[in-house]
PDB file of C-alpha atoms in Angstrom:
ATOM      1  CA  MET A  11      11.782  -2.451 -24.362  1.00 51.00           C
ATOM      2  CA  ASN A  12      12.373  -0.105 -21.452  1.00 82.00           C
ATOM      3  CA  GLU A  13      12.737  -3.170 -19.150  1.00 88.00           C
ATOM      4  CA  ILE A  14      15.434  -4.811 -21.277  1.00 90.00           C
ATOM      5  CA  LYS A  15      17.334  -1.266 -21.375  1.00 86.00           C
ATOM      6  CA  THR A  16      17.313  -0.741 -17.760  1.00 86.00           C
ATOM      7  CA  MET A  17      18.151  -4.717 -17.180  1.00 91.00           C
ATOM      8  CA  LYS A  18      21.081  -4.141 -19.548  1.00 90.00           C
ATOM      9  CA  ALA A  19      22.560  -0.979 -18.014  1.00 86.00           C
ATOM     10  CA  LEU A  20      22.439  -2.540 -14.522  1.00 87.00           C
ATOM     11  CA  ILE A  21      23.993  -5.790 -15.507  1.00 90.00           C
ATOM     12  CA  ASN A  22      26.670  -4.200 -17.644  1.00 87.00           C
ATOM     13  CA  LEU A  23      27.446  -2.104 -14.654  1.00 83.00           C
ATOM     14  CA  TRP A  24      27.900  -5.042 -12.244  1.00 84.00           C
ATOM     15  CA  ASP A  25      29.435  -7.284 -15.038  1.00 86.00           C
ATOM     16  CA  PRO A  26      29.008 -10.326 -12.852  1.00 86.00           C
ATOM     17  CA  ILE A  27      31.339 -12.502 -14.675  1.00 85.00           C
ATOM     18  CA  GLN A  28      33.901  -9.711 -15.484  1.00 82.00           C
ATOM     19  CA  LEU A  29      33.557 -10.318 -19.424  1.00 85.00           C
ATOM     20  CA  LEU A  30      33.274  -6.395 -20.151  1.00 83.00           C
ATOM     21  CA  TYR A  31      36.325  -5.623 -18.106  1.00 79.00           C
ATOM     22  CA  THR A  32      38.344  -8.289 -19.778  1.00 83.00           C
ATOM     23  CA  GLY A  33      37.463  -6.715 -23.235  1.00 87.00           C
ATOM     24  CA  CYS A  34      34.634  -8.591 -24.219  1.00 89.00           C
ATOM     25  CA  PRO A  35      31.788  -6.478 -26.504  1.00 90.00           C
ATOM     26  CA  GLU A  36      29.019  -4.874 -24.541  1.00 87.00           C
ATOM     27  CA  ASP A  37      26.407  -7.164 -25.909  1.00 90.00           C
ATOM     28  CA  GLU A  38      28.022 -10.312 -24.041  1.00 90.00           C
ATOM     29  CA  TYR A  39      25.153 -10.567 -21.487  1.00 92.00           C
ATOM     30  CA  ASP A  40      22.391  -9.687 -24.099  1.00 93.00           C
ATOM     31  CA  THR A  41      20.674 -13.378 -24.099  1.00 93.00           C
ATOM     32  CA  TYR A  42      20.760 -13.705 -20.642  1.00 93.00           C
ATOM     33  CA  ILE A  43      19.296 -10.129 -20.014  1.00 94.00           C
ATOM     34  CA  ASP A  44      16.360 -11.231 -22.285  1.00 94.00           C
ATOM     35  CA  PHE A  45      15.897 -14.347 -20.625  1.00 94.00           C
ATOM     36  CA  ILE A  46      15.763 -12.512 -17.355  1.00 96.00           C
ATOM     37  CA  VAL A  47      13.523  -9.882 -18.275  1.00 95.00           C
ATOM     38  CA  LYS A  48      10.928 -12.405 -19.952  1.00 95.00           C
ATOM     39  CA  LYS A  49      10.786 -14.470 -16.710  1.00 95.00           C
ATOM     40  CA  ILE A  50       9.949 -11.430 -14.296  1.00 94.00           C
ATOM     41  CA  SER A  51       6.451 -11.782 -13.694  1.00 91.00           C
ATOM     42  CA  SER A  52       6.009  -9.642 -10.345  1.00 89.00           C
ATOM     43  CA  ASN A  53       7.352  -6.661  -8.755  1.00 89.00           C
ATOM     44  CA  ASN A  54       8.841  -8.948  -6.038  1.00 93.00           C
ATOM     45  CA  PRO A  55      12.862  -8.073  -5.638  1.00 92.00           C
ATOM     46  CA  ASP A  56      13.267 -11.637  -4.035  1.00 94.00           C
ATOM     47  CA  GLU A  57      11.601 -13.400  -6.853  1.00 96.00           C
ATOM     48  CA  ILE A  58      13.439 -11.056  -9.380  1.00 95.00           C
ATOM     49  CA  ALA A  59      16.953 -11.942  -7.359  1.00 94.00           C
ATOM     50  CA  GLU A  60      16.376 -15.499  -7.809  1.00 95.00           C
ATOM     51  CA  ILE A  61      15.816 -15.137 -11.403  1.00 96.00           C
ATOM     52  CA  ILE A  62      19.116 -13.401 -11.753  1.00 94.00           C
ATOM     53  CA  TYR A  63      20.885 -15.535  -9.366  1.00 94.00           C
ATOM     54  CA  SER A  64      19.798 -19.038 -11.142  1.00 94.00           C
ATOM     55  CA  VAL A  65      20.190 -17.692 -14.541  1.00 94.00           C
ATOM     56  CA  PHE A  66      23.948 -16.733 -13.785  1.00 91.00           C
ATOM     57  CA  SER A  67      24.694 -19.485 -11.657  1.00 91.00           C
ATOM     58  CA  LYS A  68      23.148 -22.097 -14.181  1.00 91.00           C
ATOM     59  CA  HIS A  69      24.988 -20.715 -17.207  1.00 88.00           C
ATOM     60  CA  TRP A  70      28.415 -19.789 -15.787  1.00 87.00           C
ATOM     61  CA  GLY A  71      28.661 -22.297 -12.605  1.00 85.00           C
ATOM     62  CA  THR A  72      31.823 -21.652 -10.495  1.00 80.00           C
ATOM     63  CA  MET A  73      32.635 -18.277 -12.657  1.00 79.00           C
ATOM     64  CA  PHE A  74      29.584 -16.725 -11.090  1.00 80.00           C
ATOM     65  CA  LYS A  75      31.075 -16.002  -7.442  1.00 75.00           C
ATOM     66  CA  HIS A  76      28.387 -13.557  -6.293  1.00 74.00           C
ATOM     67  CA  CYS A  77      25.951 -14.125  -3.569  1.00 75.00           C
ATOM     68  CA  LYS A  78      22.292 -13.506  -3.661  1.00 82.00           C
ATOM     69  CA  LYS A  79      22.671 -10.371  -2.002  1.00 81.00           C
ATOM     70  CA  LYS A  80      24.266  -8.863  -5.053  1.00 83.00           C
ATOM     71  CA  CYS A  81      21.158 -10.034  -7.216  1.00 90.00           C
ATOM     72  CA  TYR A  82      18.907  -8.767  -4.705  1.00 88.00           C
ATOM     73  CA  TYR A  83      20.382  -5.188  -4.932  1.00 84.00           C
ATOM     74  CA  LEU A  84      20.014  -5.391  -8.819  1.00 87.00           C
ATOM     75  CA  ALA A  85      16.392  -6.260  -8.378  1.00 90.00           C
ATOM     76  CA  GLN A  86      15.622  -3.596  -6.048  1.00 87.00           C
ATOM     77  CA  ILE A  87      17.796  -0.866  -8.530  1.00 86.00           C
ATOM     78  CA  TYR A  88      15.569  -2.201 -11.437  1.00 88.00           C
ATOM     79  CA  LEU A  89      12.340  -2.098  -9.626  1.00 87.00           C
ATOM     80  CA  CYS A  90      13.228   1.579  -8.267  1.00 82.00           C
ATOM     81  CA  ILE A  91      13.955   2.761 -12.148  1.00 80.00           C
ATOM     82  CA  GLN A  92      10.761   0.876 -13.254  1.00 78.00           C
ATOM     83  CA  GLU A  93       8.448   2.707 -10.731  1.00 76.00           C
ATOM     84  CA  ASP A  94       7.552   6.359 -10.652  1.00 65.00           C
ATOM     85  CA  GLY A  95       8.050   7.506  -7.145  1.00 60.00           C
ATOM     86  CA  CYS A  96      11.347   6.139  -6.503  1.00 69.00           C
ATOM     87  CA  LYS A  97      14.040   8.985  -5.919  1.00 74.00           C
ATOM     88  CA  VAL A  98      17.436   9.095  -7.281  1.00 74.00           C
ATOM     89  CA  TYR A  99      18.744   8.942  -3.598  1.00 77.00           C
ATOM     90  CA  THR A 100      17.358   5.526  -3.206  1.00 78.00           C
ATOM     91  CA  ILE A 101      18.731   4.428  -6.487  1.00 79.00           C
ATOM     92  CA  LEU A 102      22.299   5.809  -5.962  1.00 82.00           C
ATOM     93  CA  GLU A 103      22.300   4.195  -2.399  1.00 80.00           C
ATOM     94  CA  LYS A 104      21.438   0.847  -4.048  1.00 80.00           C
ATOM     95  CA  MET A 105      23.759   1.406  -6.966  1.00 82.00           C
ATOM     96  CA  ILE A 106      26.964   1.736  -4.832  1.00 81.00           C
ATOM     97  CA  LYS A 107      25.996  -1.391  -2.989  1.00 77.00           C
ATOM     98  CA  LEU A 108      25.764  -3.438  -6.180  1.00 77.00           C
ATOM     99  CA  TRP A 109      28.834  -1.866  -7.687  1.00 77.00           C
ATOM    100  CA  ASP A 110      30.717  -2.177  -4.452  1.00 74.00           C
ATOM    101  CA  PRO A 111      33.547   0.158  -5.832  1.00 76.00           C
ATOM    102  CA  ILE A 112      35.654  -0.150  -2.703  1.00 74.00           C
ATOM    103  CA  GLY A 113      34.324  -3.485  -1.259  1.00 68.00           C
ATOM    104  CA  PHE A 114      31.989  -1.958   0.788  1.00 59.00           C
ATOM    105  CA  SER A 115      31.226  -5.490   2.244  1.00 55.00           C
ATOM    106  CA  ASN A 116      34.799  -5.617   3.389  1.00 52.00           C
ATOM    107  CA  LEU A 117      35.488  -2.149   4.675  1.00 50.00           C
ATOM    108  CA  ASN A 118      34.268  -0.257   7.626  1.00 52.00           C
ATOM    109  CA  TYR A 119      33.635   3.399   5.997  1.00 51.00           C
ATOM    110  CA  SER A 120      31.117   5.278   8.026  1.00 47.00           C
ATOM    111  CA  VAL A 121      27.823   6.318   7.092  1.00 46.00           C
ATOM    112  CA  ILE A 122      29.174   9.910   6.740  1.00 44.00           C
ATOM    113  CA  ASN A 123      31.385   8.959   3.977  1.00 57.00           C
ATOM    114  CA  TYR A 124      28.480   7.062   2.530  1.00 69.00           C
ATOM    115  CA  THR A 125      26.162   9.919   2.610  1.00 76.00           C
ATOM    116  CA  GLU A 126      28.920  12.266   1.180  1.00 78.00           C
ATOM    117  CA  VAL A 127      29.253  10.205  -1.916  1.00 80.00           C
ATOM    118  CA  ILE A 128      25.729  10.326  -2.553  1.00 81.00           C
ATOM    119  CA  ASN A 129      25.160  14.163  -1.996  1.00 81.00           C
ATOM    120  CA  SER A 130      28.136  14.716  -4.215  1.00 82.00           C
ATOM    121  CA  PHE A 131      26.231  12.997  -6.993  1.00 80.00           C
ATOM    122  CA  LEU A 132      22.874  14.858  -5.994  1.00 80.00           C
ATOM    123  CA  VAL A 133      24.774  18.373  -6.653  1.00 80.00           C
ATOM    124  CA  ASN A 134      26.224  17.501  -9.538  1.00 77.00           C
ATOM    125  CA  MET A 135      23.490  16.010 -11.104  1.00 75.00           C
ATOM    126  CA  GLN A 136      21.010  19.021 -10.383  1.00 71.00           C
ATOM    127  CA  ASN A 137      23.637  21.122 -11.918  1.00 69.00           C
ATOM    128  CA  ASN A 138      23.561  19.091 -15.097  1.00 68.00           C
ATOM    129  CA  VAL A 139      27.504  18.502 -14.790  1.00 71.00           C
ATOM    130  CA  LEU A 140      27.763  14.672 -13.781  1.00 76.00           C
ATOM    131  CA  THR A 141      30.056  12.760 -16.198  1.00 83.00           C
ATOM    132  CA  SER A 142      32.333   9.802 -15.762  1.00 85.00           C
ATOM    133  CA  GLU A 143      35.056  12.097 -14.998  1.00 89.00           C
ATOM    134  CA  ILE A 144      33.597  13.568 -12.331  1.00 87.00           C
ATOM    135  CA  THR A 145      32.261  10.439 -11.098  1.00 87.00           C
ATOM    136  CA  TYR A 146      35.723   9.063 -10.756  1.00 90.00           C
ATOM    137  CA  SER A 147      36.757  12.356  -9.082  1.00 89.00           C
ATOM    138  CA  ILE A 148      33.992  12.045  -6.617  1.00 87.00           C
ATOM    139  CA  PHE A 149      34.715   8.381  -5.545  1.00 86.00           C
ATOM    140  CA  LYS A 150      38.471   9.025  -5.562  1.00 88.00           C
ATOM    141  CA  GLU A 151      38.431  12.285  -3.464  1.00 86.00           C
ATOM    142  CA  ILE A 152      36.444  10.469  -0.694  1.00 83.00           C
ATOM    143  CA  TYR A 153      37.914   6.943  -0.826  1.00 82.00           C
ATOM    144  CA  GLY A 154      41.584   7.608  -2.418  1.00 86.00           C
ATOM    145  CA  ASP A 155      43.411   4.778  -3.528  1.00 86.00           C
ATOM    146  CA  ASP A 156      40.722   2.198  -2.154  1.00 84.00           C
ATOM    147  CA  PHE A 157      38.787   3.276  -5.217  1.00 84.00           C
ATOM    148  CA  LYS A 158      40.149   1.164  -8.004  1.00 81.00           C
ATOM    149  CA  PHE A 159      37.895   1.511 -11.109  1.00 84.00           C
ATOM    150  CA  SER A 160      39.054   3.904 -14.250  1.00 87.00           C
ATOM    151  CA  ILE A 161      37.076   6.781 -15.846  1.00 88.00           C
ATOM    152  CA  ALA A 162      35.906   4.271 -18.297  1.00 84.00           C
ATOM    153  CA  GLU A 163      34.508   2.097 -15.874  1.00 83.00           C
ATOM    154  CA  CYS A 164      32.337   5.138 -14.455  1.00 86.00           C
ATOM    155  CA  GLU A 165      30.431   5.626 -17.515  1.00 85.00           C
ATOM    156  CA  GLY A 166      28.274   2.421 -16.947  1.00 82.00           C
ATOM    157  CA  PHE A 167      27.313   3.963 -13.514  1.00 82.00           C
ATOM    158  CA  ILE A 168      26.365   7.244 -15.091  1.00 81.00           C
ATOM    159  CA  GLU A 169      24.462   5.239 -17.612  1.00 80.00           C
ATOM    160  CA  VAL A 170      22.295   3.624 -15.029  1.00 79.00           C
ATOM    161  CA  LEU A 171      21.636   7.129 -13.150  1.00 76.00           C
ATOM    162  CA  TYR A 172      20.106   8.728 -16.112  1.00 74.00           C
ATOM    163  CA  LEU A 173      17.800   6.196 -16.854  1.00 71.00           C
ATOM    164  CA  LYS A 174      15.849   7.566 -13.971  1.00 62.00           C
ATOM    165  CA  ARG A 175      16.708  11.458 -14.802  1.00 55.00           C
ATOM    166  CA  ARG A 176      13.145  12.621 -14.451  1.00 44.00           C
ATOM    167  CA  PHE A 177      13.249  12.485 -11.019  1.00 40.00           C
ATOM    168  CA  ILE A 178      16.234  14.759 -10.412  1.00 38.00           C
TER     169      ILE A 178
END
């Protein structure tokens, strides 16, 4: 059950076909999520990424325009949340790569800016004040107009972070 909840939060955050972004219900990916979780038989992120990639590319064809690299990030986050020793910093780093809120792959932001985002999250999480509004303001303050997501879209980011709350 925890595996399905984790995978659902991650896939809804990623929204690989942009179904939730266009107003579809939050359970839109549930059939695929159940199938993916049932197929996972190892803790190998490459194998999990391949399962995710094959499910979405098979069922959505050309509408699924993501590379295997994004599926690999999702697999890493999934495994990190499931294991006991994984730290929130690691999850944050992988989540930002998955969500790609400003197109990191297309921009040359420095490691300092990247670290600044993660540190801002950690401070707010330790103070128990991390909300979708604060998430939005952290990204907006650091990345300005390059950050295109809304406060509502930041809610999924928070949901995934709090799946791993016990390590804060």
